[in-house]
Coordinates of C-alpha atoms in Angstrom, one line a residue:
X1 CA 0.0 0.0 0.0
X2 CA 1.1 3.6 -0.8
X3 CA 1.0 6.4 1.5
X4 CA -1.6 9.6 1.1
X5 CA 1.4 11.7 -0.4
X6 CA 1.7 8.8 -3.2
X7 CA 5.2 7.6 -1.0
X8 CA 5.6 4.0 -1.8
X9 CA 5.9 2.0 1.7
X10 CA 6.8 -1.0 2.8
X11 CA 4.2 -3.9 1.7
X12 CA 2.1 -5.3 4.6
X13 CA -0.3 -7.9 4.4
X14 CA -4.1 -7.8 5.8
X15 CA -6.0 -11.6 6.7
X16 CA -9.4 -11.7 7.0
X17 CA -9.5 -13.9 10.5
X18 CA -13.7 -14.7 11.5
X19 CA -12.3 -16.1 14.8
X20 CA -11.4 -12.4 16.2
X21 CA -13.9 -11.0 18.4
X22 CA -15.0 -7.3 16.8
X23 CA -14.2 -4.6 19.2
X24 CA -15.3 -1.6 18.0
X25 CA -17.8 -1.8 15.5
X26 CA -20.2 -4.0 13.8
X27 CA -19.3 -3.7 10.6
X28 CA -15.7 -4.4 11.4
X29 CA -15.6 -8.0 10.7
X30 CA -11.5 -8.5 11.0
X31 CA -8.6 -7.0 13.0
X32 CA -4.7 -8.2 13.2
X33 CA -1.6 -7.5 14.3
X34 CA 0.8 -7.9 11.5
X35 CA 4.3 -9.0 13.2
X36 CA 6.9 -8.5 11.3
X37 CA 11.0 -7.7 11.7
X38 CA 10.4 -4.3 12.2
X39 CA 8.3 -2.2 14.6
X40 CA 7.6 -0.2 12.4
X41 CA 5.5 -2.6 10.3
X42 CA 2.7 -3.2 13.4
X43 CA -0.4 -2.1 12.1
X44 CA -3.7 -1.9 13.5
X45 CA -6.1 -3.3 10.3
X46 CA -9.9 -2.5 10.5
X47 CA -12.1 -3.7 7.3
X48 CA -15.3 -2.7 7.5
X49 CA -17.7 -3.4 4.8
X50 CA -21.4 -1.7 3.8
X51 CA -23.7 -4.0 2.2
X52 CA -26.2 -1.1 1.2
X53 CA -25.0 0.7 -1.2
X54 CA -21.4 -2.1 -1.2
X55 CA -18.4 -0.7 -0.5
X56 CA -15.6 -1.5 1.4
X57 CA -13.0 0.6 3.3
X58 CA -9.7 -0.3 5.0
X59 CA -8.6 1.4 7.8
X60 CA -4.5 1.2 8.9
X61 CA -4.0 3.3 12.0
X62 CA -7.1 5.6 11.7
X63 CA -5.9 6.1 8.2
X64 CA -7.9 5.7 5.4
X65 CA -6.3 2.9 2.4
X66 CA -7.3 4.4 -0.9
X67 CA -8.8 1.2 -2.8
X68 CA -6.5 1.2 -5.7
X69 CA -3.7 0.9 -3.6
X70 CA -5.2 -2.7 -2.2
X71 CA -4.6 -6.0 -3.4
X72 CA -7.5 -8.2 -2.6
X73 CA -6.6 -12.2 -3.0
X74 CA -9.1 -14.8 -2.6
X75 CA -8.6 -18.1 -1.5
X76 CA -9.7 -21.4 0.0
X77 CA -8.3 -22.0 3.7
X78 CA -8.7 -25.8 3.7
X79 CA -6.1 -26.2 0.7
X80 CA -3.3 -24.5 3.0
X81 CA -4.2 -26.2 5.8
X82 CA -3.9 -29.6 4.4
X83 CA -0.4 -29.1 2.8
X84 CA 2.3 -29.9 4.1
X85 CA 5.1 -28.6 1.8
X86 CA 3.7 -25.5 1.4
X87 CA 6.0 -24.0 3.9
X88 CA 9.2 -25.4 2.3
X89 CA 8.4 -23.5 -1.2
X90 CA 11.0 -21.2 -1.9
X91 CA 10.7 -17.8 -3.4
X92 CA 13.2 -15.7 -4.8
X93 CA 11.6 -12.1 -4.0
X94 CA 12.5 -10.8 -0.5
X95 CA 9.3 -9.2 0.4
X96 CA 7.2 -11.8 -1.4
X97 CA 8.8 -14.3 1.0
X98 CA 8.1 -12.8 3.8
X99 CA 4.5 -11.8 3.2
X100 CA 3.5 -15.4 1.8
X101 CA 4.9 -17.0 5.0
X102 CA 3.7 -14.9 7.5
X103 CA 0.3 -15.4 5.4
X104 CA 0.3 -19.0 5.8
X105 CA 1.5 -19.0 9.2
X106 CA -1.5 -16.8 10.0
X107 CA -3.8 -19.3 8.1
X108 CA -2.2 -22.5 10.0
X109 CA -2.1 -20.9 13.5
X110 CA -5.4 -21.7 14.8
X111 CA -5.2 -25.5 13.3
X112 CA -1.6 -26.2 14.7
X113 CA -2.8 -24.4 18.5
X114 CA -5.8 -26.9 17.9
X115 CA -3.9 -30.4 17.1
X116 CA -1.0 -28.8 20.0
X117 CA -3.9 -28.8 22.6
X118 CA -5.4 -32.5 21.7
X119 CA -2.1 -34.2 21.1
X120 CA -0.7 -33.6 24.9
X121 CA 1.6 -36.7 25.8
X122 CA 0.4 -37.9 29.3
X123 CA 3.8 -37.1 31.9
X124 CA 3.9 -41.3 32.5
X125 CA 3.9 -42.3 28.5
X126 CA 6.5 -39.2 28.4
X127 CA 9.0 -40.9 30.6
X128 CA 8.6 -44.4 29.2
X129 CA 9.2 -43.3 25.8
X130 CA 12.3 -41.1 27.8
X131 CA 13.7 -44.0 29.1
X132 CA 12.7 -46.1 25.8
X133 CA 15.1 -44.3 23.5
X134 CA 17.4 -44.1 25.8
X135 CA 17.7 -48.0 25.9
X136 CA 17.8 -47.9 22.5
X137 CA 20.3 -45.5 21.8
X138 CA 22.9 -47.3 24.3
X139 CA 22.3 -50.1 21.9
X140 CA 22.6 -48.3 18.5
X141 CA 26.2 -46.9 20.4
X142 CA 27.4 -50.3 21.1
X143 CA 26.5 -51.6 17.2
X144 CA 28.4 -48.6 16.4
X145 CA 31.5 -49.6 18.2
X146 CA 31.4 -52.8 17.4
X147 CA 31.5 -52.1 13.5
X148 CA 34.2 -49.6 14.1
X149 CA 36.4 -52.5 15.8
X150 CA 35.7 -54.7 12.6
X151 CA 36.8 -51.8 10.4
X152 CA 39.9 -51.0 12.3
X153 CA 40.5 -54.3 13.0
X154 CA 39.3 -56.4 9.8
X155 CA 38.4 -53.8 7.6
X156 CA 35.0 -55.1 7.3
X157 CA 31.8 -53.9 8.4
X158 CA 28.3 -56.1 9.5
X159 CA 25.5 -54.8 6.9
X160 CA 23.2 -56.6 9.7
X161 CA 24.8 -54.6 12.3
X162 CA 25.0 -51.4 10.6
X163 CA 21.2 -51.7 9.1
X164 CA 19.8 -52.7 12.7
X165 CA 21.6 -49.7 13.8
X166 CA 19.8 -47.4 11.0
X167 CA 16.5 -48.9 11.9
X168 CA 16.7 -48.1 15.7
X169 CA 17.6 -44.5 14.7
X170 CA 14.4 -44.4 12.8
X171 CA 12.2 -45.9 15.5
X172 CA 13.6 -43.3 18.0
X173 CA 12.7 -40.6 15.7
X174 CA 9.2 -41.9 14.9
X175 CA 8.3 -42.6 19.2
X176 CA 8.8 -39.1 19.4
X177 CA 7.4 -37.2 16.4
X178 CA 4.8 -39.5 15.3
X179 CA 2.3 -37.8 16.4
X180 CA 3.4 -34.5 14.5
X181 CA 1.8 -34.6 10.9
X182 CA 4.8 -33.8 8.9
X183 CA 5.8 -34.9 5.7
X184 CA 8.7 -36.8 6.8
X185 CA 7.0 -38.9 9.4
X186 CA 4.8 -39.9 7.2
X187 CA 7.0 -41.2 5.0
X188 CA 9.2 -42.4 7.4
X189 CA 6.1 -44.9 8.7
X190 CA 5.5 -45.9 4.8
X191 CA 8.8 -46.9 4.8
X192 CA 8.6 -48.8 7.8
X193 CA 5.4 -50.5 7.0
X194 CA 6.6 -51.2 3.0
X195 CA 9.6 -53.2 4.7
X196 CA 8.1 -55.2 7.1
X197 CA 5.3 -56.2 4.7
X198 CA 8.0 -57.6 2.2
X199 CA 9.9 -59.4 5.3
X200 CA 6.5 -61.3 6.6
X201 CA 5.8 -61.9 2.8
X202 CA 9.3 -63.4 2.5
X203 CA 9.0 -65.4 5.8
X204 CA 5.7 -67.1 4.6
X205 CA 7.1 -67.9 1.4
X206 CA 10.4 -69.4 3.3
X207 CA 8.5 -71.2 5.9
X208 CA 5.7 -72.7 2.9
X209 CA 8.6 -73.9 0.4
X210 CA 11.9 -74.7 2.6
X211 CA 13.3 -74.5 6.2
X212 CA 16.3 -73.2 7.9
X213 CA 17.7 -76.9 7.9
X214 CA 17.2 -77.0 4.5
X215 CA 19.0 -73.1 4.5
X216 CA 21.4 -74.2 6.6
X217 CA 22.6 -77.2 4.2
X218 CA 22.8 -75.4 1.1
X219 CA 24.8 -73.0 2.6
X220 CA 27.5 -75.7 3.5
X221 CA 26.9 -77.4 0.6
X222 CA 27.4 -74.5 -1.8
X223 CA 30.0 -73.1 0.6
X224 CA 32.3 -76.4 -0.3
X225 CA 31.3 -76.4 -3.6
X226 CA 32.9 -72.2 -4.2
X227 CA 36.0 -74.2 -2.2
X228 CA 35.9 -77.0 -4.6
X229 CA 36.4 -74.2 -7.6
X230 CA 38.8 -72.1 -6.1
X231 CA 41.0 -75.0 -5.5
X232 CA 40.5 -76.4 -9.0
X233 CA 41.7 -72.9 -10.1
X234 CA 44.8 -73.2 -8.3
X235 CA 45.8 -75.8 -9.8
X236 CA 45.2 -74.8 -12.9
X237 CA 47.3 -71.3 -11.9
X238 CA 49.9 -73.9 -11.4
X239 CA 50.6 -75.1 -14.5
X240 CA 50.4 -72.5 -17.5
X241 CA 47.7 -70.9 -17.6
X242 CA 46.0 -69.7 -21.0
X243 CA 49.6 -71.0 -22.4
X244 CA 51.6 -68.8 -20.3
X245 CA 55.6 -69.3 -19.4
X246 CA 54.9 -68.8 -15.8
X247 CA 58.1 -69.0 -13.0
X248 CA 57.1 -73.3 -12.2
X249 CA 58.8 -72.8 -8.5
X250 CA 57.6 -69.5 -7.9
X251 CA 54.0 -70.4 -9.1
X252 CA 53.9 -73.9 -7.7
X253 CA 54.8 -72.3 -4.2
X254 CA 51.9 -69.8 -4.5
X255 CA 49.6 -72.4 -5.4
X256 CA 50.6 -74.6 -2.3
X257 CA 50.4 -71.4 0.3
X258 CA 47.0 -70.8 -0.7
X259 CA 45.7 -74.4 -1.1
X260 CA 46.3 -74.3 2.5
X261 CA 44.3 -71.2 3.5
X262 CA 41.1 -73.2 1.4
X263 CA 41.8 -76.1 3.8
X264 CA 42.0 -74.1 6.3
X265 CA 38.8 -72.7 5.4
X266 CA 36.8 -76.1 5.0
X267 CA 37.6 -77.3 8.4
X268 CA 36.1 -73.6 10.2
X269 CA 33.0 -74.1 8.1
X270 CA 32.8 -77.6 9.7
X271 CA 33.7 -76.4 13.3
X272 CA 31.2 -73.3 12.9
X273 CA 28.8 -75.4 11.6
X274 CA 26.2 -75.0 14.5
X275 CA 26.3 -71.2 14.6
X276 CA 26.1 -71.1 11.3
X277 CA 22.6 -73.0 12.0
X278 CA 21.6 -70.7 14.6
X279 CA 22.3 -68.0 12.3
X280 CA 20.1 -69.8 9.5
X281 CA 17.1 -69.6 11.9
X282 CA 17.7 -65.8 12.8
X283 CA 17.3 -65.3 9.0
X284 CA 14.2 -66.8 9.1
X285 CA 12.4 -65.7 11.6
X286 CA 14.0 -61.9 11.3
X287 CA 12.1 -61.3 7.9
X288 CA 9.1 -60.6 10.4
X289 CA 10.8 -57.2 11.3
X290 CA 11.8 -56.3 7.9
X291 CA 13.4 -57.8 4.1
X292 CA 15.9 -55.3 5.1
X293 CA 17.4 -57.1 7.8
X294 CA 17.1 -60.4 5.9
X295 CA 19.1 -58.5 3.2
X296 CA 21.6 -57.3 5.2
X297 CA 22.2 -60.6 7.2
X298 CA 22.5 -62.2 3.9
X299 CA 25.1 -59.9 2.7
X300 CA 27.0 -60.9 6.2
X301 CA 26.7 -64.4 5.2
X302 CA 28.3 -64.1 1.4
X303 CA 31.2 -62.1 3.0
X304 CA 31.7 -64.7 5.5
X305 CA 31.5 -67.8 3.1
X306 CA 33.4 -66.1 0.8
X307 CA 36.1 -64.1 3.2
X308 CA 39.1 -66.9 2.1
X309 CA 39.0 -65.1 -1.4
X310 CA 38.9 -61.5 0.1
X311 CA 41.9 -63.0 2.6
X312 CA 43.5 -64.6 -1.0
X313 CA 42.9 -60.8 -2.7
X314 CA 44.8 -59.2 0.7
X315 CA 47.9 -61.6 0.3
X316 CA 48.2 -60.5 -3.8
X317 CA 48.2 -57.2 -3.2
X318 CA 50.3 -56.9 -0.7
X319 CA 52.9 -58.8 -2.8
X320 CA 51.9 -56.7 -5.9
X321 CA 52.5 -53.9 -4.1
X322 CA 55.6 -54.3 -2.7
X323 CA 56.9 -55.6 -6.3
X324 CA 56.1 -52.2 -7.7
X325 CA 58.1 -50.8 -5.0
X326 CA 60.7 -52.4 -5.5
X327 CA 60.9 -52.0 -9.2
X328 CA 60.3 -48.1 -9.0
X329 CA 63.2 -48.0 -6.4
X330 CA 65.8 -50.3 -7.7
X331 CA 65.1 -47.8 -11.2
X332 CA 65.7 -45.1 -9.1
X333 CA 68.9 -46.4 -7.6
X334 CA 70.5 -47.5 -11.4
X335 CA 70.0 -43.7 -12.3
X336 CA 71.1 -42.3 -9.6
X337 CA 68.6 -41.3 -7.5
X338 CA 66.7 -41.7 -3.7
X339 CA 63.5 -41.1 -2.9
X340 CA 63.2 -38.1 0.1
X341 CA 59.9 -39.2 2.3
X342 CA 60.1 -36.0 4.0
X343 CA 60.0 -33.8 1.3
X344 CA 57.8 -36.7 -0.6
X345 CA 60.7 -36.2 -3.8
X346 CA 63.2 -37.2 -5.5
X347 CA 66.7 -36.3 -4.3
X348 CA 70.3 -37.3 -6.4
X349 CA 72.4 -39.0 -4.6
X350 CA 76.2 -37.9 -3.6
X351 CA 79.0 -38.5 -5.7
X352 CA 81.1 -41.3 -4.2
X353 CA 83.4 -44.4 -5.0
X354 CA 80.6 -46.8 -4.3
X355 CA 78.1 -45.6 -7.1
X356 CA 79.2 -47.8 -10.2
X357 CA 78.4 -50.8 -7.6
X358 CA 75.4 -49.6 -6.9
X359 CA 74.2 -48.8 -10.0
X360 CA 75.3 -53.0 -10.3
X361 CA 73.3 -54.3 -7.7
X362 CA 70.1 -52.2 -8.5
X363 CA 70.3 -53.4 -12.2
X364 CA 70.6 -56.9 -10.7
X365 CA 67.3 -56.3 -7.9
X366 CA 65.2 -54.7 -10.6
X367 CA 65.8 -57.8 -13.3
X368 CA 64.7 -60.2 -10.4
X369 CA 61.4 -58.3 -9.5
X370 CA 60.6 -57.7 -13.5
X371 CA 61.8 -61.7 -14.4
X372 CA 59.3 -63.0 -11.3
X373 CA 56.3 -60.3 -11.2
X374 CA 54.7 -61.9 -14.7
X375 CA 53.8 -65.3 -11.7
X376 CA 52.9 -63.1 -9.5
X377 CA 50.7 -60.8 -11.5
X378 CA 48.4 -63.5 -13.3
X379 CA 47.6 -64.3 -9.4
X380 CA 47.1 -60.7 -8.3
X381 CA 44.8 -60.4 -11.9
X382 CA 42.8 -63.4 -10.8
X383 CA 42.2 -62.6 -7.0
X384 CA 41.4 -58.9 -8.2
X385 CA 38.8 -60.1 -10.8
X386 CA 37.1 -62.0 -7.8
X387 CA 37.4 -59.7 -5.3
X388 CA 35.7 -57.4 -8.2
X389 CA 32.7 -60.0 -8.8
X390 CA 32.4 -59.9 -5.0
X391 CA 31.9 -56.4 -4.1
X392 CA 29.5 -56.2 -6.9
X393 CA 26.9 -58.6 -5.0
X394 CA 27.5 -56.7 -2.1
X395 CA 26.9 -53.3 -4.1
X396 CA 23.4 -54.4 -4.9
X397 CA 22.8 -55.7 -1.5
X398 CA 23.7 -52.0 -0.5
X399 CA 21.5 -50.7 -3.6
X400 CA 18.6 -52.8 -2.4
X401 CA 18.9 -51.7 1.1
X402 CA 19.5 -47.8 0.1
X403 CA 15.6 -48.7 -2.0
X404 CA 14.3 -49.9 1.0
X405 CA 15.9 -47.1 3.9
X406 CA 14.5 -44.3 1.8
X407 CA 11.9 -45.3 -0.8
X408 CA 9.6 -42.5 -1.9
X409 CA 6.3 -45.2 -2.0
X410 CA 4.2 -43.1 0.4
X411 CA 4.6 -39.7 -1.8
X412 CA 3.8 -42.0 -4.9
X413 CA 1.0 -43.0 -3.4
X414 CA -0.1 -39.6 -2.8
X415 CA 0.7 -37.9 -6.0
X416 CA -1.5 -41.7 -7.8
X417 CA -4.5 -40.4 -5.6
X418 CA -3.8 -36.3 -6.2
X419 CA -3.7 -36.1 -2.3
X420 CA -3.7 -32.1 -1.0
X421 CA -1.2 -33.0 1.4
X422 CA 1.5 -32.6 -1.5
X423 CA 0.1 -29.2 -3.4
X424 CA 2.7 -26.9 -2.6
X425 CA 2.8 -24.3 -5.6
X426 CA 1.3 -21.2 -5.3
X427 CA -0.8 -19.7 -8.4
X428 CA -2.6 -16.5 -8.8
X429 CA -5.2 -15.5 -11.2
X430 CA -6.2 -12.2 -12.4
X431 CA -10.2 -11.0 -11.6
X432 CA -9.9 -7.5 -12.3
X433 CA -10.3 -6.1 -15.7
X434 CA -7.7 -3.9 -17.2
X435 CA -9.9 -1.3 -17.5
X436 CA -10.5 -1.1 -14.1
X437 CA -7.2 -1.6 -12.4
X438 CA -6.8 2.3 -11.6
X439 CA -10.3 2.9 -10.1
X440 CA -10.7 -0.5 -8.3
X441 CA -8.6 -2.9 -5.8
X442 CA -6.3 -4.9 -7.7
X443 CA -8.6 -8.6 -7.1
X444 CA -6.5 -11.8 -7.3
X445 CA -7.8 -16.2 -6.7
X446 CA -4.9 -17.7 -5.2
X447 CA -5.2 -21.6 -5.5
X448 CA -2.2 -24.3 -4.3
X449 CA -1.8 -27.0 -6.9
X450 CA 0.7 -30.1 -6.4
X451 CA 3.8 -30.0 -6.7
X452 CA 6.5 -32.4 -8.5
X453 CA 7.0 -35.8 -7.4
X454 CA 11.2 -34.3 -7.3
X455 CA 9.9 -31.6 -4.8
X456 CA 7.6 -33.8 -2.9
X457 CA 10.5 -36.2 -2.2
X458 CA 12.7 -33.6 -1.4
X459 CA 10.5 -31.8 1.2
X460 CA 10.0 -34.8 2.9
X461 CA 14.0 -36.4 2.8
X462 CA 15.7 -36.1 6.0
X463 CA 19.4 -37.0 5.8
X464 CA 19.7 -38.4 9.6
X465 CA 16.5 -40.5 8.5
X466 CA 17.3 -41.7 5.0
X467 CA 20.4 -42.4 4.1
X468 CA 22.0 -41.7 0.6
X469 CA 22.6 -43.4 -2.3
X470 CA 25.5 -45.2 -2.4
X471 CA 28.2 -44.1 -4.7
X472 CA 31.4 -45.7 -6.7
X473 CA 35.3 -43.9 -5.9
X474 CA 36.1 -44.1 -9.4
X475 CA 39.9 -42.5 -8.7
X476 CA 40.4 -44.5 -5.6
X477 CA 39.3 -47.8 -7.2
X478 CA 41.9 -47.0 -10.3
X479 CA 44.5 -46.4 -7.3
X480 CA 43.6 -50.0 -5.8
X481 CA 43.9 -51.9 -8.8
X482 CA 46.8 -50.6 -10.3
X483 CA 49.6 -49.6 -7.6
X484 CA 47.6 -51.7 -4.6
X485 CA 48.3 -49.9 -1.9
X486 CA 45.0 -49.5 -0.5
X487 CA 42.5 -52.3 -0.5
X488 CA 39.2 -52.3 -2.4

C-alpha cells in the first residue's frame, strides 16, 4: 500500500480472520496485528464493509487505504491447511517471501494451536518413551562400536549390524514425532510399513517352500562347492595358464600357500557349523521385522563364506605392491637417485666411489622383480577379478537396502490419488479487468496446486532418516587396482 502523499511503503499484508472478536464496531468484521522484523510494520487493520450501497474501506492506523492501492486475494483456507510442503516452497523475491509465510502462518495458527492442545503426551507415556530411546540409543552406540572394531581391525563392516543400527535410529525418531503430521513422518512410517510387509511376505514364502535346515545345508553345501572351484583354479594357476611361461617354482609355491588357507577354510565351516545353524534360523524368523534385515544378514553371510577369497585378494596385493616398489626403487637407484619421504621427492644422490656398484646391484634387484612379477601378477589379476565379482553382490545388497531405507512409495502413493497434502505451488489468477485496475482494488484467486514428485520427495527427505545413495570412488578404485596400496 502507498502512503496519502503517493510515497511508496513498505508492503504489509491484511487476513481476514472470523475467529477475532470485533471490538469496535459491527461492521468491522476483522482486526490483526501484523508481526513482522520491524516495529515499524505493526499495524492496526480494521475492514469494514457496507452491504447497502457495497463498499468496502480499509482502515490502517485511523488512516484511510485508498482502494486502488489494495490487493484483494481470494482463497480457500482448507487447501493451506492440508499441505504440508507449502511451507518449504522457496521464493526468490524478498518481500514476497516474507508476506506469503507470514500469510500461511497466519492461516495455520489456529489448526496447529488446535492439534497442539489435543495431542498432549500424558507425563507417565512421556517418561517411558524417555527412558525407551534411551535404551535404544545405548544399543545403536554399542553396534556402532562394534562395526568400528571390525573396520579397524578387519576392515570389514556387519551390513546386519549397521542396518539394525539405522533402523533403531528411525524408531527413536518416529516414538517421538509421530504424532506431529509432517511430511517426513509420514514417509518415514510408509517406509517402515513397505519393509516389514515384504519381510512377513518373505518369511511365509520361506516357511511354505523350505526351512532353515534345509538353509542351513545349502549354505555348507554351496560353501564347499565355491572351495571346490577355487581349488580347482589353483591348480590350474599352477601349471600354465592360457599358455603362459609362468616362473614353475615361484607359481607352484603360491599355489601350495594358498591351497592351504582353502583347507584351512573347509575345516572352520565344519567347526562353525552350528552357529552357522543358529544364524540360518535368525534369517528366518528376522524377515518378520523387515526384508531389510534379511538383506543385510545375507550380505553378512556371502562375506563370510566367501572371506578366504577377500583374505586370497589381501595376500596378492600386498605382494603386488611391494613388487612395484621395488621395481620403481631399484630404477631409481641405477640412475642415480633416492627417494626423500620427507619432502615426498626425488633427491640425487652424492657423488662417491661406491656408485658404479650400486648402479650393479640395482640393475641386478630390478631384473629379479621384473623376471618373477609376470607369476605373481596372473595371481594378483585373478584374486582382483574376484574380489571385483564380490563387491559387486554386495553393491546391490547396498543398492537394495539404500531402495528400502529411503523409498519415496508413500509420496507416490499420494501424488497416484492427487492427495492435497503434497500441493505446494502457489498460483494467482487475475479477476480485475484492465480497465479497471486504476479505479478499483487490484482482485486476485490464489489456489495451491501439487507440486512435482522431485519436490515432494525432497521436502519430505531427512538426511539423519534416510540415508543416501551409495556411490562408486572411481579414482580410488583405479589407485587399488593398479599400484595396490590401499584395498578395495
Amino acid at each position: 500500500f502507498s502512503g496519502e502523499n503517493g510515497s511508496v511503503k513498505e508492503p504489509g499484508m491484511i487476513v481476514i480472520d472470523n475467529s477475532v472478536e470485533n471490538e469496535f464496531s459491527q461492521d468491522c468484521i476483522g482486526r490483526i496485528s501484523a508481526s513482522f522484523d520491524t516495529d515499524s510494520l505493526r499495524k492496526s487493520v480494521f475492514i469494514i464493509i457496507n452491504n447497502d450501497p457495497f463498499s468496502i474501506c480499509v482502515f490502517i492506523n485511523n488512516y484511510k487505504v485508498y482502494l486502488e492501492d489494495l490487493n484483494i486475494i481470494y482463497y480457500n483456507p482448507s487447501q493451506i491447511e492440508k499441505s504440508c510442503i507449502l511451507s518449504n516452497s522457496n521464493f526468490h523475491n524478498a518481500y514476497f517471501s516474507k508476506s506469503i509465510e507470514h500469510f500461511i502462518q497466519r492461516v495455520k495458527r489456529k489448526k496447529v494451536a488446535d492439534e497442539k492442545y489435543k495431542n498432549v503426551t500424558p507425563f507417565f507415556v512421556y517418561y517411558m518413551i524417555s527412558l525407551y530411546v534411551s535404551f535404544t540409543s545405548n544399543i545403536i552406540k554399542a553396534l556402532d562400536s562394534v562395526n568400528e572394531f571390525l573396520m579397524k581391525r578387519f576392515s570389514v563392516k556387519s551390513c546386519s549390524l549397521q542396518q539394525l543400527s539405522h533402523r533403531l535410529q528411525q524408531i527413536n525418531y518416529l516414538t517421538f514425532n509421530i504424532i506431529e503430521k509432517k511430511l517426513v513422518v509420514k514417509r518415514l512410517i510408509g517406509v517402515l510399513l513397505f519393509d516389514i510387509l515384504l519381510g512377513i511376505g518373505c518369511f511365509i514364502v520361506i516357511s511354505q517352500w523350505t526351512s532353515s535346515f534345509e538353509l542351513h545345508y545349502y549354505f555348507q553345501v554351496t560353501t564347499k562347492g565355491i572351495a571346490t572351484k577355487v581349488q580347482e583354479l589353483l591348480n590350474w594357476l599352477s601349471g600354465a595358464p592360457a599358455g603362459l611361461k609362468l616362473n614353475q617354482p615361484l607359481s607352484e609355491t603360491l599355489a601350495s600357500f594358498f591351497s592351504y588357507h582353502v583347507y584351512l577354510w573347509t575345516m572352520y565351516v565344519g567347526v562353525a557349523s552350528p552357529l552357522l545353524q543358529v544364524m540360518t534360523k535368525l534369517f528366518v524368523s528376522i524377515g518378520l521385522f523387515g526384508v531389510s534385515l534379511q538383506i543385510a544378514l545375507l550380505a553378512d553371510f556371502l562375506s563370510l563364506g566367501l572371506i578366504h577369497i577377500h583374505t586370497f585378494y589381501i595376500y596378492a596385493a600386498r605382494l603386488h605392491m611391494l613388487q612395484v616398489s621395488l621395481l620403481g626403487s631399484q630404477w631409481r637407484g641405477f640412475r642415480g637417485r633416492k627417494w626423500n619421504p620427507l619432502k615426498e621427492r626425488e633427491d640425487s644422490r652424492s657423488e662417491h666411489r661406491q656408485r658404479p656398484l650400486i648402479k650393479a646391484f640395482s640393475a641386478f634387484g630390478f631384473t629379479f622383480v621384473l623376471f618373477l612379477m609376470p607369476t605373481t601378477t596372473v595371481y594378483y589379476c585373478v584374486f582382483v577379478v574376484l574380489r571385483v565379482l564380490l563387491l559387486s553382490i554386495q553393491g546391490l545388497f547396498s543398492l537394495f537396502l539404500w531402495a528400502l531405507n529411503s523409498n519415496p512409495i508413500y509420496i507416490l502413493v499420494l501424488h497416484v490419488f492427487g492427495s492435497q497434502h503434497l500441493k505446494g505451488n502457489l498460483h494467482f489468477e487475475l479477476l480485475t479487468n484492465e480497465d479497471q485496475i486504476q479505479e478499483s482494488p487490484l482482485e486476485l484467486r490464489l489456489t495451491v496446486k501439487s507440486s512435482s514428485i522431485t519436490d515432494s520427495v525432497k521436502s519430505s527427505y531427512c538426511s539423519t532418516l534416510f540415508p543416501s545413495m551409495p556411490k562408486l570412488d572411481f579414482v580410488y578404485i583405479c589407485n587399488s587396482l593398479i599400484y595396490a596400496d590401499k584395498l578395495l
